[in-house]
Amino acid sequence: MPRLSERQTFWLSGGLAFCLAFLVRGERHLFQWYGPHEYWATHWARDYSDGFIRRGLLGELIQTLGGDNTGYALITVGSWIVALGLALVAIDALWRLTRPLGRLEAMVLTAAVLLSPATLGILLETLGDPLQLILLVYILAARFVLPGRNLFVIIPVFALLGLFMSLTHEASVFFVLPALGVQALILRRNFSTWAALGACLATSAIIVGVLFLTNIAEPPTSNPVLHLGTAQFIYEGKFDSFANLLGEELTRMFGSGPKGLVETAARIGGAVFIPIFLAALVIVVRFGAPRSSEGSQIRTVLAFALVILAVTPMMLIAHDWGRFFAYIFLVFLAAIADTATAESRKTSPAPGAYGLLAGGVLLAGLTTTDLLRDYRMDGLWSQPRLMLACLLVGALSGLWMLQSATTSPQTSRD
């Protein structure tokens, strides 16, 4: 039997991680299929047959191309293609980021990142979410179009992206525009990236402005009829107005006095803990080893902090906070893989990084569980005891890292 190459071993491990995540987190939904929840499926079925509506472009495009935008089988196939595409993006990003590392460090880091509700887990839990499609299109455009620096290609592509994403799901502006801004300000810092940001901002701002002016609460009776063969289903939830959503979330966050504030803080912590831990793990292991990378490490930390802050306004009009921060981490992972300088030699992680690696493995074991089926909502806070265990793992791994760093030979020579 021929021996597997390092690349083949890596990708096989990534595929096995996806299979493991599916076995634990995969869930039957509409018509007992392993497809998207009816809420996400309804997004694919909305179109402009009865006039202009919010989030109607995706279904309109499917219909224009000759597809049945209300057919659950087609929606399921499309949803799986998108989720697998984002999974491949994440695995590829980790492959490129871990090349300067030793094989053991690379495999452990990859397992810790992939076996998480904030990476492969969120892709399965929110299968069919149109934001996944938008993020996949953006990540591919950022990787293959931005480096070309041809303005006659970049400007039209990102102008069309602004139209597509705002008409498909207006919340995408909180993910794509900050990501492009970080690329322009910190990671790439060239004129072509600024041009891409300007083009995307201009078209998306026009559409979002129109949506705000025309936005109304839509009753459940306006939802399209999904079908699988002769079986039919209508989603009973409504697509509410921005004003109603804002009022509901403000009441939810601040309407219960001190107890509500404590719970809101706990929900925020549960939503951001794993993405922040995984980002710190990647930064310390990948960028913390050589002294020459200190500038890269600072830029990478700043890039992650800015995209995290940029998505926080979404918390005022929606309650699935775990989903938002998980998506931000996936975008961040792809961005730093695109812009990181390749090392010509193998390097070791920073002193103390093995403490975080050990913590990452423990977190992967704790959080790869069907107990977190609602991670998209409150993150770890959906299981408070599990959240407390994860916080303790984070504290222990941080202490281990600090202790290792202070007692390392490199530190003592300084």
mmCIF file of C-alpha atoms in Angstrom:
data_model
loop_
_atom_site.group_PDB
_atom_site.id
_atom_site.type_symbol
_atom_site.label_atom_id
_atom_site.label_comp_id
_atom_site.label_asym_id
_atom_site.label_seq_id
_atom_site.Cartn_x
_atom_site.Cartn_y
_atom_site.Cartn_z
ATOM 1 C CA MET A 1 0.000 0.000 0.000
ATOM 2 C CA PRO A 2 1.519 3.368 -0.996
ATOM 3 C CA ARG A 3 2.383 5.693 1.835
ATOM 4 C CA LEU A 4 0.213 8.796 2.168
ATOM 5 C CA SER A 5 1.895 12.147 1.659
ATOM 6 C CA GLU A 6 1.714 14.855 4.308
ATOM 7 C CA ARG A 7 -0.936 16.712 2.300
ATOM 8 C CA GLN A 8 -3.024 13.572 1.808
ATOM 9 C CA THR A 9 -2.809 12.718 5.497
ATOM 10 C CA PHE A 10 -3.859 16.234 6.428
ATOM 11 C CA TRP A 11 -6.877 16.295 4.127
ATOM 12 C CA LEU A 12 -7.907 12.793 5.146
ATOM 13 C CA SER A 13 -7.836 13.948 8.766
ATOM 14 C CA GLY A 14 -9.966 16.963 7.853
ATOM 15 C CA GLY A 15 -12.488 14.718 6.115
ATOM 16 C CA LEU A 16 -12.635 12.391 9.100
ATOM 17 C CA ALA A 17 -13.187 15.383 11.386
ATOM 18 C CA PHE A 18 -16.148 16.443 9.259
ATOM 19 C CA CYS A 19 -17.592 12.932 9.379
ATOM 20 C CA LEU A 20 -17.165 12.867 13.157
ATOM 21 C CA ALA A 21 -18.890 16.233 13.500
ATOM 22 C CA PHE A 22 -21.771 14.998 11.343
ATOM 23 C CA LEU A 23 -22.186 11.800 13.353
ATOM 24 C CA VAL A 24 -22.441 13.843 16.542
ATOM 25 C CA ARG A 25 -24.199 16.992 15.307
ATOM 26 C CA GLY A 26 -26.112 15.864 12.205
ATOM 27 C CA GLU A 27 -29.844 16.244 12.659
ATOM 28 C CA ARG A 28 -32.978 15.362 10.705
ATOM 29 C CA HIS A 29 -35.300 18.231 9.906
ATOM 30 C CA LEU A 30 -38.034 18.720 7.345
ATOM 31 C CA PHE A 31 -39.511 15.530 5.826
ATOM 32 C CA GLN A 32 -37.070 13.590 8.070
ATOM 33 C CA TRP A 33 -34.170 14.464 5.774
ATOM 34 C CA TYR A 34 -30.687 15.449 6.878
ATOM 35 C CA GLY A 35 -31.354 18.800 5.297
ATOM 36 C CA PRO A 36 -31.786 22.379 6.485
ATOM 37 C CA HIS A 37 -34.249 23.464 9.135
ATOM 38 C CA GLU A 38 -37.477 24.839 7.668
ATOM 39 C CA TYR A 39 -36.464 28.380 8.645
ATOM 40 C CA TRP A 40 -33.299 28.263 6.545
ATOM 41 C CA ALA A 41 -35.019 26.340 3.744
ATOM 42 C CA THR A 42 -37.648 29.080 3.476
ATOM 43 C CA HIS A 43 -34.904 31.589 2.641
ATOM 44 C CA TRP A 44 -34.062 29.605 -0.495
ATOM 45 C CA ALA A 45 -37.720 29.554 -1.543
ATOM 46 C CA ARG A 46 -38.465 33.301 -1.255
ATOM 47 C CA ASP A 47 -38.568 35.156 -4.573
ATOM 48 C CA TYR A 48 -40.014 38.249 -6.248
ATOM 49 C CA SER A 49 -43.067 36.588 -7.804
ATOM 50 C CA ASP A 50 -45.373 38.718 -5.612
ATOM 51 C CA GLY A 51 -43.202 41.834 -5.682
ATOM 52 C CA PHE A 52 -39.975 42.999 -4.065
ATOM 53 C CA ILE A 53 -39.325 41.444 -0.658
ATOM 54 C CA ARG A 54 -36.429 41.223 1.753
ATOM 55 C CA ARG A 55 -34.104 38.223 1.179
ATOM 56 C CA GLY A 56 -35.801 37.264 -2.070
ATOM 57 C CA LEU A 57 -32.842 37.184 -4.467
ATOM 58 C CA LEU A 58 -31.634 33.630 -3.820
ATOM 59 C CA GLY A 59 -34.944 32.017 -4.713
ATOM 60 C CA GLU A 60 -35.323 34.340 -7.695
ATOM 61 C CA LEU A 61 -31.919 33.306 -9.040
ATOM 62 C CA ILE A 62 -32.731 29.613 -8.627
ATOM 63 C CA GLN A 63 -36.012 30.123 -10.452
ATOM 64 C CA THR A 64 -34.336 32.133 -13.224
ATOM 65 C CA LEU A 65 -31.815 29.336 -13.761
ATOM 66 C CA GLY A 66 -34.658 26.863 -14.215
ATOM 67 C CA GLY A 67 -34.613 25.301 -10.757
ATOM 68 C CA ASP A 68 -37.500 24.735 -8.378
ATOM 69 C CA ASN A 69 -36.751 27.146 -5.550
ATOM 70 C CA THR A 70 -39.465 25.601 -3.358
ATOM 71 C CA GLY A 71 -38.279 22.012 -3.820
ATOM 72 C CA TYR A 72 -36.744 20.748 -0.584
ATOM 73 C CA ALA A 73 -34.552 18.219 -2.410
ATOM 74 C CA LEU A 74 -32.865 20.967 -4.450
ATOM 75 C CA ILE A 75 -32.536 23.182 -1.378
ATOM 76 C CA THR A 76 -30.929 20.340 0.566
ATOM 77 C CA VAL A 77 -28.404 19.603 -2.190
ATOM 78 C CA GLY A 78 -27.526 23.297 -2.479
ATOM 79 C CA SER A 79 -27.187 23.633 1.291
ATOM 80 C CA TRP A 80 -24.827 20.669 1.522
ATOM 81 C CA ILE A 81 -22.688 21.961 -1.356
ATOM 82 C CA VAL A 82 -22.280 25.288 0.441
ATOM 83 C CA ALA A 83 -21.542 23.715 3.841
ATOM 84 C CA LEU A 84 -18.984 21.335 2.332
ATOM 85 C CA GLY A 85 -17.454 24.258 0.452
ATOM 86 C CA LEU A 86 -16.962 26.207 3.666
ATOM 87 C CA ALA A 87 -15.589 23.107 5.382
ATOM 88 C CA LEU A 88 -13.042 22.742 2.576
ATOM 89 C CA VAL A 89 -12.178 26.429 2.919
ATOM 90 C CA ALA A 90 -11.503 25.950 6.642
ATOM 91 C CA ILE A 91 -9.402 22.821 6.110
ATOM 92 C CA ASP A 92 -7.453 24.489 3.296
ATOM 93 C CA ALA A 93 -6.819 27.567 5.442
ATOM 94 C CA LEU A 94 -5.430 25.389 8.228
ATOM 95 C CA TRP A 95 -3.291 23.465 5.727
ATOM 96 C CA ARG A 96 -1.670 26.687 4.530
ATOM 97 C CA LEU A 97 -1.280 28.119 8.016
ATOM 98 C CA THR A 98 0.340 25.033 9.518
ATOM 99 C CA ARG A 99 3.006 24.409 6.855
ATOM 100 C CA PRO A 100 5.776 26.087 8.915
ATOM 101 C CA LEU A 101 4.901 23.905 11.918
ATOM 102 C CA GLY A 102 5.966 20.401 12.721
ATOM 103 C CA ARG A 103 3.578 17.613 11.760
ATOM 104 C CA LEU A 104 2.452 16.943 15.334
ATOM 105 C CA GLU A 105 1.701 20.598 16.092
ATOM 106 C CA ALA A 106 -0.107 20.973 12.769
ATOM 107 C CA MET A 107 -2.337 17.954 13.314
ATOM 108 C CA VAL A 108 -3.186 18.850 16.924
ATOM 109 C CA LEU A 109 -3.959 22.463 16.022
ATOM 110 C CA THR A 110 -6.143 21.369 13.117
ATOM 111 C CA ALA A 111 -8.093 18.882 15.222
ATOM 112 C CA ALA A 112 -8.652 21.446 17.981
ATOM 113 C CA VAL A 113 -9.972 24.010 15.490
ATOM 114 C CA LEU A 114 -12.135 21.737 13.364
ATOM 115 C CA LEU A 115 -13.736 19.704 16.158
ATOM 116 C CA SER A 116 -15.625 22.651 17.540
ATOM 117 C CA PRO A 117 -19.190 23.949 17.515
ATOM 118 C CA ALA A 118 -17.753 27.224 16.175
ATOM 119 C CA THR A 119 -16.360 25.656 12.980
ATOM 120 C CA LEU A 120 -17.662 22.401 11.516
ATOM 121 C CA GLY A 121 -20.353 22.244 14.173
ATOM 122 C CA ILE A 122 -21.936 25.566 13.186
ATOM 123 C CA LEU A 123 -21.932 24.598 9.499
ATOM 124 C CA LEU A 124 -24.020 21.532 10.327
ATOM 125 C CA GLU A 125 -26.252 23.218 12.883
ATOM 126 C CA THR A 126 -27.173 26.090 10.537
ATOM 127 C CA LEU A 127 -27.140 24.046 7.335
ATOM 128 C CA GLY A 128 -28.909 26.039 4.638
ATOM 129 C CA ASP A 129 -28.332 29.460 6.201
ATOM 130 C CA PRO A 130 -27.935 31.832 3.215
ATOM 131 C CA LEU A 131 -25.188 33.628 5.132
ATOM 132 C CA GLN A 132 -23.066 30.528 4.575
ATOM 133 C CA LEU A 133 -23.414 30.963 0.815
ATOM 134 C CA ILE A 134 -22.522 34.648 1.041
ATOM 135 C CA LEU A 135 -19.455 33.958 3.186
ATOM 136 C CA LEU A 136 -18.299 31.246 0.791
ATOM 137 C CA VAL A 137 -18.616 33.594 -2.201
ATOM 138 C CA TYR A 138 -16.788 36.363 -0.335
ATOM 139 C CA ILE A 139 -13.951 34.126 0.875
ATOM 140 C CA LEU A 140 -13.373 32.767 -2.632
ATOM 141 C CA ALA A 141 -13.447 36.285 -4.104
ATOM 142 C CA ALA A 142 -11.009 37.551 -1.451
ATOM 143 C CA ARG A 143 -8.609 34.720 -2.171
ATOM 144 C CA PHE A 144 -8.684 34.575 -5.961
ATOM 145 C CA VAL A 145 -9.735 38.072 -7.089
ATOM 146 C CA LEU A 146 -8.103 40.483 -4.627
ATOM 147 C CA PRO A 147 -4.499 39.314 -5.172
ATOM 148 C CA GLY A 148 -4.779 40.031 -8.914
ATOM 149 C CA ARG A 149 -5.003 43.807 -8.306
ATOM 150 C CA ASN A 150 -6.799 44.319 -11.634
ATOM 151 C CA LEU A 151 -9.294 47.091 -10.877
ATOM 152 C CA PHE A 152 -11.325 46.320 -14.008
ATOM 153 C CA VAL A 153 -12.034 42.919 -12.466
ATOM 154 C CA ILE A 154 -12.017 43.745 -8.769
ATOM 155 C CA ILE A 155 -14.478 46.655 -8.821
ATOM 156 C CA PRO A 156 -17.248 44.887 -10.819
ATOM 157 C CA VAL A 157 -16.847 41.645 -8.854
ATOM 158 C CA PHE A 158 -17.143 43.286 -5.456
ATOM 159 C CA ALA A 159 -19.881 45.677 -6.607
ATOM 160 C CA LEU A 160 -21.909 42.634 -7.682
ATOM 161 C CA LEU A 161 -21.047 40.960 -4.382
ATOM 162 C CA GLY A 162 -22.516 43.955 -2.542
ATOM 163 C CA LEU A 163 -25.756 43.603 -4.498
ATOM 164 C CA PHE A 164 -25.912 39.850 -4.121
ATOM 165 C CA MET A 165 -25.230 39.726 -0.403
ATOM 166 C CA SER A 166 -27.567 42.562 0.634
ATOM 167 C CA LEU A 167 -30.469 41.226 -1.454
ATOM 168 C CA THR A 168 -29.877 37.664 -0.231
ATOM 169 C CA HIS A 169 -29.407 38.451 3.473
ATOM 170 C CA GLU A 170 -28.903 42.050 4.591
ATOM 171 C CA ALA A 171 -27.079 40.986 7.785
ATOM 172 C CA SER A 172 -24.134 39.941 5.628
ATOM 173 C CA VAL A 173 -22.904 43.544 5.585
ATOM 174 C CA PHE A 174 -21.792 43.073 9.201
ATOM 175 C CA PHE A 175 -19.496 40.229 8.124
ATOM 176 C CA VAL A 176 -18.240 41.075 4.645
ATOM 177 C CA LEU A 177 -17.679 44.835 4.907
ATOM 178 C CA PRO A 178 -15.653 44.647 8.162
ATOM 179 C CA ALA A 179 -13.651 41.751 6.723
ATOM 180 C CA LEU A 180 -12.825 43.814 3.641
ATOM 181 C CA GLY A 181 -12.041 46.805 5.862
ATOM 182 C CA VAL A 182 -9.566 44.754 7.877
ATOM 183 C CA GLN A 183 -7.964 43.520 4.666
ATOM 184 C CA ALA A 184 -7.585 47.140 3.473
ATOM 185 C CA LEU A 185 -6.420 48.611 6.792
ATOM 186 C CA ILE A 186 -4.279 45.845 8.260
ATOM 187 C CA LEU A 187 -3.671 42.703 6.224
ATOM 188 C CA ARG A 188 -3.202 43.694 2.558
ATOM 189 C CA ARG A 189 -3.057 47.501 2.760
ATOM 190 C CA ASN A 190 -3.160 48.205 -0.960
ATOM 191 C CA PHE A 191 -5.285 50.321 -3.268
ATOM 192 C CA SER A 192 -7.042 47.400 -4.929
ATOM 193 C CA THR A 193 -8.430 46.226 -1.595
ATOM 194 C CA TRP A 194 -9.678 49.727 -0.826
ATOM 195 C CA ALA A 195 -11.340 49.757 -4.255
ATOM 196 C CA ALA A 196 -13.012 46.430 -3.501
ATOM 197 C CA LEU A 197 -14.264 47.775 -0.170
ATOM 198 C CA GLY A 198 -15.589 50.944 -1.795
ATOM 199 C CA ALA A 199 -17.420 49.061 -4.544
ATOM 200 C CA CYS A 200 -18.991 46.567 -2.148
ATOM 201 C CA LEU A 201 -19.933 49.305 0.329
ATOM 202 C CA ALA A 202 -21.558 51.496 -2.316
ATOM 203 C CA THR A 203 -23.885 48.859 -3.753
ATOM 204 C CA SER A 204 -24.762 47.220 -0.444
ATOM 205 C CA ALA A 205 -25.478 50.577 1.217
ATOM 206 C CA ILE A 206 -27.998 51.458 -1.481
ATOM 207 C CA ILE A 207 -29.840 48.151 -1.107
ATOM 208 C CA VAL A 208 -29.800 48.186 2.702
ATOM 209 C CA GLY A 209 -31.146 51.740 2.613
ATOM 210 C CA VAL A 210 -34.012 50.631 0.370
ATOM 211 C CA LEU A 211 -34.700 47.685 2.674
ATOM 212 C CA PHE A 212 -34.936 49.958 5.705
ATOM 213 C CA LEU A 213 -37.378 52.244 3.905
ATOM 214 C CA THR A 214 -39.585 49.416 2.649
ATOM 215 C CA ASN A 215 -39.262 46.991 5.546
ATOM 216 C CA ILE A 216 -42.455 45.660 7.126
ATOM 217 C CA ALA A 217 -43.345 42.654 9.255
ATOM 218 C CA GLU A 218 -44.432 39.774 7.002
ATOM 219 C CA PRO A 219 -47.125 37.396 8.321
ATOM 220 C CA PRO A 220 -46.525 33.620 8.239
ATOM 221 C CA THR A 221 -49.179 33.321 5.523
ATOM 222 C CA SER A 222 -46.799 35.036 3.108
ATOM 223 C CA ASN A 223 -44.197 32.275 3.425
ATOM 224 C CA PRO A 224 -43.686 30.086 0.341
ATOM 225 C CA VAL A 225 -44.884 26.491 0.305
ATOM 226 C CA LEU A 226 -41.989 24.016 0.486
ATOM 227 C CA HIS A 227 -42.484 20.589 -0.977
ATOM 228 C CA LEU A 228 -40.856 17.191 -1.393
ATOM 229 C CA GLY A 229 -42.769 15.381 -4.082
ATOM 230 C CA THR A 230 -46.419 15.792 -3.141
ATOM 231 C CA ALA A 231 -45.717 16.470 0.553
ATOM 232 C CA GLN A 232 -45.940 20.160 1.451
ATOM 233 C CA PHE A 233 -44.891 22.372 4.338
ATOM 234 C CA ILE A 234 -45.264 26.061 5.219
ATOM 235 C CA TYR A 235 -42.953 27.640 7.801
ATOM 236 C CA GLU A 236 -45.126 29.153 10.531
ATOM 237 C CA GLY A 237 -42.700 31.820 11.702
ATOM 238 C CA LYS A 238 -42.735 35.371 10.394
ATOM 239 C CA PHE A 239 -40.048 37.583 8.899
ATOM 240 C CA ASP A 240 -40.365 40.470 11.323
ATOM 241 C CA SER A 241 -39.526 44.125 10.760
ATOM 242 C CA PHE A 242 -36.245 45.627 11.954
ATOM 243 C CA ALA A 243 -38.077 47.845 14.455
ATOM 244 C CA ASN A 244 -39.900 44.891 16.022
ATOM 245 C CA LEU A 245 -36.708 42.850 16.195
ATOM 246 C CA LEU A 246 -34.885 45.728 17.888
ATOM 247 C CA GLY A 247 -37.644 46.136 20.451
ATOM 248 C CA GLU A 248 -37.749 42.426 21.247
ATOM 249 C CA GLU A 249 -33.996 42.158 21.689
ATOM 250 C CA LEU A 250 -33.737 45.283 23.864
ATOM 251 C CA THR A 251 -36.473 43.895 26.095
ATOM 252 C CA ARG A 252 -34.771 40.528 26.178
ATOM 253 C CA MET A 253 -31.385 42.046 27.060
ATOM 254 C CA PHE A 254 -32.315 44.905 29.372
ATOM 255 C CA GLY A 255 -35.932 44.367 30.393
ATOM 256 C CA SER A 256 -35.390 42.089 33.385
ATOM 257 C CA GLY A 257 -33.271 44.266 35.643
ATOM 258 C CA PRO A 258 -29.947 43.082 37.113
ATOM 259 C CA LYS A 259 -30.814 39.426 36.541
ATOM 260 C CA GLY A 260 -31.323 40.096 32.851
ATOM 261 C CA LEU A 261 -28.035 41.966 32.611
ATOM 262 C CA VAL A 262 -26.175 39.065 34.223
ATOM 263 C CA GLU A 263 -27.784 36.626 31.830
ATOM 264 C CA THR A 264 -26.933 38.853 28.867
ATOM 265 C CA ALA A 265 -23.307 38.969 29.985
ATOM 266 C CA ALA A 266 -23.312 35.183 30.329
ATOM 267 C CA ARG A 267 -24.788 34.785 26.845
ATOM 268 C CA ILE A 268 -22.130 37.071 25.385
ATOM 269 C CA GLY A 269 -19.391 35.114 27.140
ATOM 270 C CA GLY A 270 -20.829 31.830 25.950
ATOM 271 C CA ALA A 271 -20.973 33.077 22.366
ATOM 272 C CA VAL A 272 -17.479 34.558 22.137
ATOM 273 C CA PHE A 273 -15.398 32.228 24.305
ATOM 274 C CA ILE A 274 -14.645 29.476 21.804
ATOM 275 C CA PRO A 275 -13.984 31.785 18.791
ATOM 276 C CA ILE A 276 -11.643 33.896 20.924
ATOM 277 C CA PHE A 277 -9.872 30.832 22.315
ATOM 278 C CA LEU A 278 -9.430 29.300 18.860
ATOM 279 C CA ALA A 279 -8.197 32.582 17.399
ATOM 280 C CA ALA A 280 -5.667 32.914 20.243
ATOM 281 C CA LEU A 281 -4.598 29.308 19.672
ATOM 282 C CA VAL A 282 -3.988 29.859 15.950
ATOM 283 C CA ILE A 283 -2.179 33.155 16.518
ATOM 284 C CA VAL A 284 0.108 31.880 19.268
ATOM 285 C CA VAL A 285 0.980 28.607 17.542
ATOM 286 C CA ARG A 286 1.348 29.977 14.011
ATOM 287 C CA PHE A 287 2.636 33.522 14.544
ATOM 288 C CA GLY A 288 4.201 33.365 17.982
ATOM 289 C CA ALA A 289 7.254 31.242 17.205
ATOM 290 C CA PRO A 290 9.858 33.297 15.314
ATOM 291 C CA ARG A 291 10.854 36.685 16.660
ATOM 292 C CA SER A 292 10.429 38.167 13.194
ATOM 293 C CA SER A 293 6.694 37.445 13.364
ATOM 294 C CA GLU A 294 5.940 39.766 16.286
ATOM 295 C CA GLY A 295 4.564 42.401 13.909
ATOM 296 C CA SER A 296 2.443 39.774 12.167
ATOM 297 C CA GLN A 297 1.131 38.576 15.504
ATOM 298 C CA ILE A 298 0.047 42.071 16.538
ATOM 299 C CA ARG A 299 -1.614 42.718 13.162
ATOM 300 C CA THR A 300 -3.441 39.403 13.334
ATOM 301 C CA VAL A 301 -4.724 40.068 16.863
ATOM 302 C CA LEU A 302 -5.918 43.512 15.788
ATOM 303 C CA ALA A 303 -7.628 42.089 12.702
ATOM 304 C CA PHE A 304 -9.573 39.587 14.787
ATOM 305 C CA ALA A 305 -10.518 42.176 17.417
ATOM 306 C CA LEU A 306 -11.895 44.554 14.799
ATOM 307 C CA VAL A 307 -14.089 42.000 13.027
ATOM 308 C CA ILE A 308 -15.400 40.782 16.383
ATOM 309 C CA LEU A 309 -16.336 44.336 17.381
ATOM 310 C CA ALA A 310 -17.906 45.050 13.994
ATOM 311 C CA VAL A 311 -20.456 42.253 14.309
ATOM 312 C CA THR A 312 -21.643 43.248 17.806
ATOM 313 C CA PRO A 313 -24.397 45.614 16.521
ATOM 314 C CA MET A 314 -26.122 42.487 15.193
ATOM 315 C CA MET A 315 -26.753 41.506 18.804
ATOM 316 C CA LEU A 316 -29.324 44.307 19.049
ATOM 317 C CA ILE A 317 -31.623 42.899 16.363
ATOM 318 C CA ALA A 318 -31.021 39.135 16.478
ATOM 319 C CA HIS A 319 -30.484 36.564 19.197
ATOM 320 C CA ASP A 320 -28.377 33.831 17.555
ATOM 321 C CA TRP A 321 -25.122 35.243 18.841
ATOM 322 C CA GLY A 322 -23.179 31.995 18.716
ATOM 323 C CA ARG A 323 -23.741 31.831 14.954
ATOM 324 C CA PHE A 324 -22.432 35.367 14.399
ATOM 325 C CA PHE A 325 -19.135 34.916 16.216
ATOM 326 C CA ALA A 326 -18.576 31.457 14.737
ATOM 327 C CA TYR A 327 -18.946 32.879 11.227
ATOM 328 C CA ILE A 328 -16.559 35.692 12.092
ATOM 329 C CA PHE A 329 -13.939 33.154 13.144
ATOM 330 C CA LEU A 330 -14.276 31.262 9.845
ATOM 331 C CA VAL A 331 -13.845 34.495 7.864
ATOM 332 C CA PHE A 332 -10.850 35.453 10.016
ATOM 333 C CA LEU A 333 -9.240 32.049 9.528
ATOM 334 C CA ALA A 334 -9.487 32.326 5.735
ATOM 335 C CA ALA A 335 -8.211 35.918 5.768
ATOM 336 C CA ILE A 336 -5.040 35.221 7.718
ATOM 337 C CA ALA A 337 -4.336 32.135 5.599
ATOM 338 C CA ASP A 338 -4.551 34.328 2.485
ATOM 339 C CA THR A 339 -2.237 37.014 3.840
ATOM 340 C CA ALA A 340 0.230 35.163 6.103
ATOM 341 C CA THR A 341 3.799 35.068 4.880
ATOM 342 C CA ALA A 342 4.932 31.530 4.156
ATOM 343 C CA GLU A 343 7.954 30.369 6.142
ATOM 344 C CA SER A 344 10.678 28.536 4.249
ATOM 345 C CA ARG A 345 11.617 26.377 7.228
ATOM 346 C CA LYS A 346 9.896 24.465 9.981
ATOM 347 C CA THR A 347 9.410 26.452 13.169
ATOM 348 C CA SER A 348 8.279 25.652 16.683
ATOM 349 C CA PRO A 349 5.329 27.324 18.406
ATOM 350 C CA ALA A 350 5.989 30.050 20.935
ATOM 351 C CA PRO A 351 7.077 28.974 24.426
ATOM 352 C CA GLY A 352 3.995 27.950 26.345
ATOM 353 C CA ALA A 353 1.867 27.378 23.237
ATOM 354 C CA TYR A 354 1.568 23.702 24.120
ATOM 355 C CA GLY A 355 -0.567 24.746 27.068
ATOM 356 C CA LEU A 356 -3.105 26.250 24.692
ATOM 357 C CA LEU A 357 -2.839 23.248 22.366
ATOM 358 C CA ALA A 358 -3.634 20.931 25.262
ATOM 359 C CA GLY A 359 -6.567 23.141 26.212
ATOM 360 C CA GLY A 360 -7.762 23.130 22.620
ATOM 361 C CA VAL A 361 -7.815 19.345 22.524
ATOM 362 C CA LEU A 362 -9.755 19.236 25.796
ATOM 363 C CA LEU A 363 -12.246 21.786 24.487
ATOM 364 C CA ALA A 364 -12.692 19.772 21.295
ATOM 365 C CA GLY A 365 -13.596 16.744 23.381
ATOM 366 C CA LEU A 366 -15.943 18.673 25.654
ATOM 367 C CA THR A 367 -17.781 20.616 22.949
ATOM 368 C CA THR A 368 -18.094 18.002 20.199
ATOM 369 C CA THR A 369 -21.352 16.838 21.663
ATOM 370 C CA ASP A 370 -25.035 16.769 20.805
ATOM 371 C CA LEU A 371 -25.692 18.720 23.996
ATOM 372 C CA LEU A 372 -24.845 21.894 22.052
ATOM 373 C CA ARG A 373 -27.479 21.564 19.331
ATOM 374 C CA ASP A 374 -28.516 25.162 20.063
ATOM 375 C CA TYR A 375 -24.997 26.591 20.053
ATOM 376 C CA ARG A 376 -26.035 29.100 17.385
ATOM 377 C CA MET A 377 -28.246 30.897 19.906
ATOM 378 C CA ASP A 378 -26.338 31.385 23.147
ATOM 379 C CA GLY A 379 -23.111 29.552 22.428
ATOM 380 C CA LEU A 380 -21.921 27.612 25.458
ATOM 381 C CA TRP A 381 -24.512 29.285 27.684
ATOM 382 C CA SER A 382 -27.110 26.844 26.332
ATOM 383 C CA GLN A 383 -25.385 24.322 28.657
ATOM 384 C CA PRO A 384 -24.174 26.351 31.691
ATOM 385 C CA ARG A 385 -22.302 23.465 33.367
ATOM 386 C CA LEU A 386 -20.487 22.703 30.142
ATOM 387 C CA MET A 387 -19.679 26.385 29.756
ATOM 388 C CA LEU A 388 -18.185 26.469 33.250
ATOM 389 C CA ALA A 389 -16.067 23.405 32.430
ATOM 390 C CA CYS A 390 -14.818 25.095 29.243
ATOM 391 C CA LEU A 391 -13.961 28.276 31.130
ATOM 392 C CA LEU A 392 -11.940 26.224 33.624
ATOM 393 C CA VAL A 393 -10.114 24.501 30.759
ATOM 394 C CA GLY A 394 -9.350 27.896 29.278
ATOM 395 C CA ALA A 395 -8.028 29.176 32.604
ATOM 396 C CA LEU A 396 -5.897 26.064 33.165
ATOM 397 C CA SER A 397 -4.421 26.121 29.673
ATOM 398 C CA GLY A 398 -3.684 29.841 30.036
ATOM 399 C CA LEU A 399 -1.883 29.223 33.346
ATOM 400 C CA TRP A 400 0.035 26.346 31.775
ATOM 401 C CA MET A 401 1.046 28.587 28.890
ATOM 402 C CA LEU A 402 2.226 31.374 31.177
ATOM 403 C CA GLN A 403 4.167 28.962 33.359
ATOM 404 C CA SER A 404 5.808 27.312 30.343
ATOM 405 C CA ALA A 405 6.666 30.689 28.832
ATOM 406 C CA THR A 406 8.299 32.003 32.017
ATOM 407 C CA THR A 407 10.398 28.872 32.541
ATOM 408 C CA SER A 408 11.455 28.274 28.920
ATOM 409 C CA PRO A 409 15.203 28.383 28.110
ATOM 410 C CA GLN A 410 14.574 31.129 25.569
ATOM 411 C CA THR A 411 12.984 33.366 28.198
ATOM 412 C CA SER A 412 15.668 32.742 30.774
ATOM 413 C CA ARG A 413 18.419 33.793 28.338
ATOM 414 C CA ASP A 414 16.661 37.099 27.792
#
